[in-house]
PDB file of C-alpha atoms in Angstrom:
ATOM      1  CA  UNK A1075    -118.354  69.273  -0.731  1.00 66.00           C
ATOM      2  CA  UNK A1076    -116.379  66.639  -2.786  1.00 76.00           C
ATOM      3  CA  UNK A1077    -112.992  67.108  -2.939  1.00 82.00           C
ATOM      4  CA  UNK A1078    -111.213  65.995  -6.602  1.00 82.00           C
ATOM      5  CA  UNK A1079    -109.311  63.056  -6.281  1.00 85.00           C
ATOM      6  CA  UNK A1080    -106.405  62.542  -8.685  1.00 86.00           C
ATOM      7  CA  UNK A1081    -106.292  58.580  -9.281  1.00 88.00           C
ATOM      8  CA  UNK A1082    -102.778  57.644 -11.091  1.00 88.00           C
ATOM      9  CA  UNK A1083    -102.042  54.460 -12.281  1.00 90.00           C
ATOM     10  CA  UNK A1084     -98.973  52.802 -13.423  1.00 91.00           C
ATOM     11  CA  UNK A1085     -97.814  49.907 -15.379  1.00 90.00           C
ATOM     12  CA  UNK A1086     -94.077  48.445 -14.437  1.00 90.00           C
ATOM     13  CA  UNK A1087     -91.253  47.785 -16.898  1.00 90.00           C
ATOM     14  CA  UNK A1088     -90.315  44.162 -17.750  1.00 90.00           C
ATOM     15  CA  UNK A1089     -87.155  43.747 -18.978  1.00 90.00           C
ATOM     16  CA  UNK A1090     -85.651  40.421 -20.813  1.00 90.00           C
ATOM     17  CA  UNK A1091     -82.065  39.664 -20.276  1.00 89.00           C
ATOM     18  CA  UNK A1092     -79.895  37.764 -22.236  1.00 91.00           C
ATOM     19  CA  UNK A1093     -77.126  36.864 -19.416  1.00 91.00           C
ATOM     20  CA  UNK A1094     -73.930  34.674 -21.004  1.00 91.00           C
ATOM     21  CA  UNK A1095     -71.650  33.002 -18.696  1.00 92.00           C
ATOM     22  CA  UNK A1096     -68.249  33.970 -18.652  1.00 93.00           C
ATOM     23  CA  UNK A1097     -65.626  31.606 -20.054  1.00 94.00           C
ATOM     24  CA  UNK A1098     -62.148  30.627 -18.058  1.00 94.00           C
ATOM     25  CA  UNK A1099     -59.786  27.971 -19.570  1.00 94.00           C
ATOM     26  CA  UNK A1100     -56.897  27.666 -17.302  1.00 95.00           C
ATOM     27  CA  UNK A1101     -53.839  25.025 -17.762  1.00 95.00           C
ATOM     28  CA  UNK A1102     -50.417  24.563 -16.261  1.00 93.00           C
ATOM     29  CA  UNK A1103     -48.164  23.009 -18.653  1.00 92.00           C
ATOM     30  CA  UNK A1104     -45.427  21.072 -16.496  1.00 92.00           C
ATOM     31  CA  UNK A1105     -42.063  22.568 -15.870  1.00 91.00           C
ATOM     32  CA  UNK A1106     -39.128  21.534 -18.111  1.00 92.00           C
ATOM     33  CA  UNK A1107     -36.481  19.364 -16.545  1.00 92.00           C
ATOM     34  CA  UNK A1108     -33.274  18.225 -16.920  1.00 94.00           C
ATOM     35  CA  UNK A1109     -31.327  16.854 -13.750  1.00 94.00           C
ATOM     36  CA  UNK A1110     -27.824  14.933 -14.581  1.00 95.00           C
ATOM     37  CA  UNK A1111     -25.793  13.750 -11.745  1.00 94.00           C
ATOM     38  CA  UNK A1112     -21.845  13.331 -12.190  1.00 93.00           C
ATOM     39  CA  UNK A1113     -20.029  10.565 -10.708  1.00 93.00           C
ATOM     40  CA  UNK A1114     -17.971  11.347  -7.934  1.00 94.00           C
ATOM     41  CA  UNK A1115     -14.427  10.776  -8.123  1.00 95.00           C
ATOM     42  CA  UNK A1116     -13.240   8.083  -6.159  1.00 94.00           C
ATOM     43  CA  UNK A1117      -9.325   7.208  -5.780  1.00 95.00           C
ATOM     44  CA  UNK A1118      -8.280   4.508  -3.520  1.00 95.00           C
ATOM     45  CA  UNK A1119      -4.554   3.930  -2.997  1.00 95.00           C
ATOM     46  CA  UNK A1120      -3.203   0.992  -1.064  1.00 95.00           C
ATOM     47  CA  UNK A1121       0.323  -0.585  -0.099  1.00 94.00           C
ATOM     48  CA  UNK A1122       0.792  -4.704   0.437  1.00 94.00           C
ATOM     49  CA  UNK A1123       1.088  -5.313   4.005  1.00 93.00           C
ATOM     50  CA  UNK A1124       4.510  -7.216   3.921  1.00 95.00           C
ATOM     51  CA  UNK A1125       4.399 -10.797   6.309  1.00 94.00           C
ATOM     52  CA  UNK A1126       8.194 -12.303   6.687  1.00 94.00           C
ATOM     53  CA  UNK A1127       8.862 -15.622   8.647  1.00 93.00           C
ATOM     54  CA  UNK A1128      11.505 -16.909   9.413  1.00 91.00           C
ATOM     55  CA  UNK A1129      11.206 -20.696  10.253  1.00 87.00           C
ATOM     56  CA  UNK A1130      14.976 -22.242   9.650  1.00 84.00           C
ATOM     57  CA  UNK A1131      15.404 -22.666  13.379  1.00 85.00           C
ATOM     58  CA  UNK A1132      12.553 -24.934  14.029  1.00 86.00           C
ATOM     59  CA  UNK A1133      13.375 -26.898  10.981  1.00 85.00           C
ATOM     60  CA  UNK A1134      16.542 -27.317  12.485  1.00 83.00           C
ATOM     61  CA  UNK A1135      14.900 -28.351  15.444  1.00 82.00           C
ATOM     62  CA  UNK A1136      12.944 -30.650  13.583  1.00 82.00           C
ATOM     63  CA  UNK A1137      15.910 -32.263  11.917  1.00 80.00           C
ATOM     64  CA  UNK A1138      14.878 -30.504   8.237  1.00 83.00           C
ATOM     65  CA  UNK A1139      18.776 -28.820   7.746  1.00 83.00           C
ATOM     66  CA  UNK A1140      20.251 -28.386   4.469  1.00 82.00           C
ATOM     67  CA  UNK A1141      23.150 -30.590   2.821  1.00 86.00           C
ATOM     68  CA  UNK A1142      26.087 -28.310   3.521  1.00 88.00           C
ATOM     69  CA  UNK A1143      25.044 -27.274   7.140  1.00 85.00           C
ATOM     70  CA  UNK A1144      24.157 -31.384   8.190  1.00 85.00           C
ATOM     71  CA  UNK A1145      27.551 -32.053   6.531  1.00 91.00           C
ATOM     72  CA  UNK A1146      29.560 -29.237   8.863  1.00 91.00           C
ATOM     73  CA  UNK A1147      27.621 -30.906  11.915  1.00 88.00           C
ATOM     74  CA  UNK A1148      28.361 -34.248  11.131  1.00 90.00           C
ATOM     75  CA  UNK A1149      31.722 -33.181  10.845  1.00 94.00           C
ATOM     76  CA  UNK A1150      31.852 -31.547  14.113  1.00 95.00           C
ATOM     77  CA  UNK A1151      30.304 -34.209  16.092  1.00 94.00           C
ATOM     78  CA  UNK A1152      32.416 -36.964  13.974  1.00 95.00           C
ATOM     79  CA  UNK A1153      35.545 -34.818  15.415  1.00 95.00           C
ATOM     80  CA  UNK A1154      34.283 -34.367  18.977  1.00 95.00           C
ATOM     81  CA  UNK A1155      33.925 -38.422  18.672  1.00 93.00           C
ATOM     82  CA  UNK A1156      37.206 -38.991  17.706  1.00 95.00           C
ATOM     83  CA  UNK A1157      38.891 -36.798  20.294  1.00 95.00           C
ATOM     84  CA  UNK A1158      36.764 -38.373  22.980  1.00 92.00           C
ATOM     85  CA  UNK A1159      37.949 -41.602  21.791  1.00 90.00           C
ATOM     86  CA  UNK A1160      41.087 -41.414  21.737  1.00 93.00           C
ATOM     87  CA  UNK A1161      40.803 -39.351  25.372  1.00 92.00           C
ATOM     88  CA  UNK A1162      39.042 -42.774  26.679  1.00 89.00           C
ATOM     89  CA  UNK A1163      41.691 -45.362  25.267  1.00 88.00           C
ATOM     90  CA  UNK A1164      44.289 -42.653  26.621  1.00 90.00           C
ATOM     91  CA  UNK A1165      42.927 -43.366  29.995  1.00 88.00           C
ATOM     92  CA  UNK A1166      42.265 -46.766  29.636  1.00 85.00           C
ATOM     93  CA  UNK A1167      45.970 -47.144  28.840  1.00 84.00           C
ATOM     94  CA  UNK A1168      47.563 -45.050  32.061  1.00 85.00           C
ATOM     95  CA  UNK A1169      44.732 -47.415  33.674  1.00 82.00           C
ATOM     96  CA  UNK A1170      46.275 -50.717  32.425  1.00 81.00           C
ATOM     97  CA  UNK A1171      49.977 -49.384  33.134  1.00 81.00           C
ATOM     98  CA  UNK A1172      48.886 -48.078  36.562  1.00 78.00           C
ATOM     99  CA  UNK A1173      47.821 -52.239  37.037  1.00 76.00           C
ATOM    100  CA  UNK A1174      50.905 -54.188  35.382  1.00 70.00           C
ATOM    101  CA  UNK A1175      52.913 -56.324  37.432  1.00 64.00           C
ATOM    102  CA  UNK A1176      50.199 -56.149  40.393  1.00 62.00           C
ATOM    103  CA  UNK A1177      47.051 -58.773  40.905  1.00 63.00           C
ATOM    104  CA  UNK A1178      44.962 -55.770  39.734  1.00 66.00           C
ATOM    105  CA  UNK A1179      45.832 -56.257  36.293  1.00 64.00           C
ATOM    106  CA  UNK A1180      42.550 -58.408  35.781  1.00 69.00           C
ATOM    107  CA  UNK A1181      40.475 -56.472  37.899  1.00 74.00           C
ATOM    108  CA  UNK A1182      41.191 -53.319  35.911  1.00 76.00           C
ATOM    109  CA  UNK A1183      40.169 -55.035  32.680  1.00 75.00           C
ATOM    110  CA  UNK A1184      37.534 -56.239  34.161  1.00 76.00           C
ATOM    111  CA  UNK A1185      36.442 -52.645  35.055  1.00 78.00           C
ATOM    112  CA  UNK A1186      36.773 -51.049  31.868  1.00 77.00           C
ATOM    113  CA  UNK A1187      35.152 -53.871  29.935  1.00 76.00           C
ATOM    114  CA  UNK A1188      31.862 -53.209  32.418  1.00 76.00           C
ATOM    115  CA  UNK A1189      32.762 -49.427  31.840  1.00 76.00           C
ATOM    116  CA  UNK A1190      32.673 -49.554  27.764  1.00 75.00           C
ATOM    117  CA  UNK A1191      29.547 -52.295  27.519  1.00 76.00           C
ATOM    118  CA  UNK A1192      27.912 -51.950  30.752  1.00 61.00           C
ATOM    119  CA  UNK A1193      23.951 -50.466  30.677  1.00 68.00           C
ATOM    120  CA  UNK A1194      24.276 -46.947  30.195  1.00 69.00           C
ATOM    121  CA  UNK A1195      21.459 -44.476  31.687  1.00 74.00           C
ATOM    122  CA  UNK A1196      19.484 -42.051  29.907  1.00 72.00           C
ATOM    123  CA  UNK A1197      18.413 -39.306  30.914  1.00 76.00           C
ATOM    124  CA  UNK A1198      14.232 -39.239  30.202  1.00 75.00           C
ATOM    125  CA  UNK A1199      13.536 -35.097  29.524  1.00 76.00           C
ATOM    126  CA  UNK A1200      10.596 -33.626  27.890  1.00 76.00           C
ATOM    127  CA  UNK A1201      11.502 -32.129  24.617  1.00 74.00           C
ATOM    128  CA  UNK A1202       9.689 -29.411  22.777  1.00 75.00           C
ATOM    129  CA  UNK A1203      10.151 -29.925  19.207  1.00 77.00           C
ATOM    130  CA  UNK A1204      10.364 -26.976  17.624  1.00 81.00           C
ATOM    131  CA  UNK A1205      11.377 -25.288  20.568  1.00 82.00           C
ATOM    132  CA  UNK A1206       8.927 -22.269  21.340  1.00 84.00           C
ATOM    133  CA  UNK A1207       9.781 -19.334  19.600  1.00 85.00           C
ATOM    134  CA  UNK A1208      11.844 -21.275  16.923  1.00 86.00           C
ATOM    135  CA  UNK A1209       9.556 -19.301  14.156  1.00 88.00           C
ATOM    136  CA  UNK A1210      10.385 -15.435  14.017  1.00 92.00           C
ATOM    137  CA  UNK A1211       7.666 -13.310  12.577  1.00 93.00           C
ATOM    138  CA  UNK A1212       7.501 -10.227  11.468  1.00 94.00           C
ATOM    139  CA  UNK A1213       4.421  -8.492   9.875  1.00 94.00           C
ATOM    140  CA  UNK A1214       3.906  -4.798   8.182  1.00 94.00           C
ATOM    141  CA  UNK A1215       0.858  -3.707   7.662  1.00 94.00           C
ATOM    142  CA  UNK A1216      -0.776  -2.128   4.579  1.00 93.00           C
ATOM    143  CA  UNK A1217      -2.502   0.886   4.191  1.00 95.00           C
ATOM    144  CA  UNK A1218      -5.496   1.795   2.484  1.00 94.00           C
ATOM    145  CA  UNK A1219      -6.098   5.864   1.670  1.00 95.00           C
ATOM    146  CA  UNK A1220      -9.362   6.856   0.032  1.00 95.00           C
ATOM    147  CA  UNK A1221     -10.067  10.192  -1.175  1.00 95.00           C
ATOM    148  CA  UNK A1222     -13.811  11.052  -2.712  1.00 94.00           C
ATOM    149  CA  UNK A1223     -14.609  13.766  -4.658  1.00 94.00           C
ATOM    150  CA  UNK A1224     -17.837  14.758  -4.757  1.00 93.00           C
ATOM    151  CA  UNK A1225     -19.544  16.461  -7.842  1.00 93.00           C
ATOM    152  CA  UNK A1226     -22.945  18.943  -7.580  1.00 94.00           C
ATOM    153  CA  UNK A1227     -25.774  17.946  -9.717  1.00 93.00           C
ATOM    154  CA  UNK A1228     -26.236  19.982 -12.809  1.00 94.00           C
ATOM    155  CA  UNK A1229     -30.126  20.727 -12.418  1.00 93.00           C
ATOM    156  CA  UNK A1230     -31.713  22.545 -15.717  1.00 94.00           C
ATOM    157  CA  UNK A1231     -35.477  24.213 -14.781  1.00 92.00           C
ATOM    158  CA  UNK A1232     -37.502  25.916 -16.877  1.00 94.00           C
ATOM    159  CA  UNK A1233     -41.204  27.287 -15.811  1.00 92.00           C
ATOM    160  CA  UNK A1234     -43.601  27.162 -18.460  1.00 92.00           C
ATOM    161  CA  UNK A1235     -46.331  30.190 -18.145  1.00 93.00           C
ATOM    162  CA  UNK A1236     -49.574  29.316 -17.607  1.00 93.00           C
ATOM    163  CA  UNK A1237     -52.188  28.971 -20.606  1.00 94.00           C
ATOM    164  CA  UNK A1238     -55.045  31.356 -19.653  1.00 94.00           C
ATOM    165  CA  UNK A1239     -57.884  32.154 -22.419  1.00 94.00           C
ATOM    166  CA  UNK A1240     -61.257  34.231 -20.859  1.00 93.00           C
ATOM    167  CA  UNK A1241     -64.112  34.906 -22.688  1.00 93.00           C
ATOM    168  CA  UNK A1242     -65.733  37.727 -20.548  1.00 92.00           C
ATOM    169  CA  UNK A1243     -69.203  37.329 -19.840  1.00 91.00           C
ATOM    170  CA  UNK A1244     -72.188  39.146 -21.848  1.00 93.00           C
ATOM    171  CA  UNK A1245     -75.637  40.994 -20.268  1.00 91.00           C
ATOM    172  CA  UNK A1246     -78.368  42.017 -22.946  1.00 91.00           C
ATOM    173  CA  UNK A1247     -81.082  43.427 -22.391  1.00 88.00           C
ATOM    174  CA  UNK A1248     -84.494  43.786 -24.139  1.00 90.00           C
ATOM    175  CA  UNK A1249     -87.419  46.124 -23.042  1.00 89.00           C
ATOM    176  CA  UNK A1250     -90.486  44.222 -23.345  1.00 88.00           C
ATOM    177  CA  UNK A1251     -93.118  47.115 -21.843  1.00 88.00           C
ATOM    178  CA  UNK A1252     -92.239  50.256 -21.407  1.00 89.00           C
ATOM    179  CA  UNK A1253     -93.492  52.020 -18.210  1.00 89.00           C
ATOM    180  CA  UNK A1254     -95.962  54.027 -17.773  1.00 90.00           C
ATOM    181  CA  UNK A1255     -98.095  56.447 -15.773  1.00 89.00           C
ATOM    182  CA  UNK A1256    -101.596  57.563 -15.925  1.00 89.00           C
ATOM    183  CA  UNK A1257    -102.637  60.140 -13.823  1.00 88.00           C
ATOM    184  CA  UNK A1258    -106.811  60.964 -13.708  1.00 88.00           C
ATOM    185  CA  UNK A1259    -108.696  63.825 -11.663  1.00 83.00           C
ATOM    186  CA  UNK A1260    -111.834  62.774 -10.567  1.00 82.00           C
ATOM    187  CA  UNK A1261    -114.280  65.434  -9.878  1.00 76.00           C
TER     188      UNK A1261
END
């Protein structure tokens, strides 16, 4: 006995598609800037420092006096001549009166002739000229004060937004055979 056999056959779909790309245009314009930056203020103060000397004693020391002061000294020491002077022929005199009338009388000339013009010693000293610490000094010092002032920068920012332009993608699609099924019995 044959059994009927059903025999079906089929035929598949094909499909064209039409696929576009999607678009994307992205740009970042740069931000907007404007930085300015203020001077600081700056004050600086300062006093003289103040140097006095005082250097009249070692130019005295070195002989450098002025006219009225080497007058007063010549003076003095033209006085303290004269008084020794006349204090020498003062003793010279009780000398010579002391010796009158005795054979001493020549012998005390004698002696105060040698005593007047005889070699006189000196006395050989080291001499500092200008004596040490003939020059007074005095110094003041200045002073310097600095004050700074410092100023924040004025920083101006602006963000620009970001250019973005999409063009979506597209899918078409076109049948180009349909499917299909045949179905048979076979007897």
């Amino acid at each position: 006995m044959r059994l009927p056999q059903i025999q079906i056959r089929t035929t598949d779909a094909q499909i064209d598609l039409d696929i576009s790309k999607p678009k994307q245009y992205i740009k970042q314009p740069r931000a907007t800037q404007h930085i300015e930056q203020p001077a600081a203020i700056l004050e600086i103060n300062t006093t003289r420092g103040a140097l006095r000397m005082d250097s009249s004693q070692a130019r005295r020391d070195l002989g450098l006096i002025g006219p009225l002061e080497s007058s007063a000294n010549y003076a003095q020491k033209g006085k303290q001549e004269v008084l020794q002077g006349m204090a020498r022929r003062a003793r010279e005199g009780r000398q010579m009166m002391e010796s009158a009338g005795k054979d001493q009388g020549r012998a005390t000339i004698q002696n105060i002739a040698k005593q007047n013009h005889g070699p006189h010693r000196v006395q050989f000293n080291i001499k500092f000229v200008p004596s040490i610490g003939s020059v007074k000094i005095d110094y003041t010092p200045g002073t310097t004060d600095i004050n700074i002032q410092r100023r924040e920068p004025k920083i101006d920012a602006k963000v620009n937004k970001p250019i973005h332009e999409y063009t979506p993608g597209k899918v078409t699609g076109t049948m180009v055979q349909r499917p299909s099924v045949q179905t048979d019995v076979i007897v």
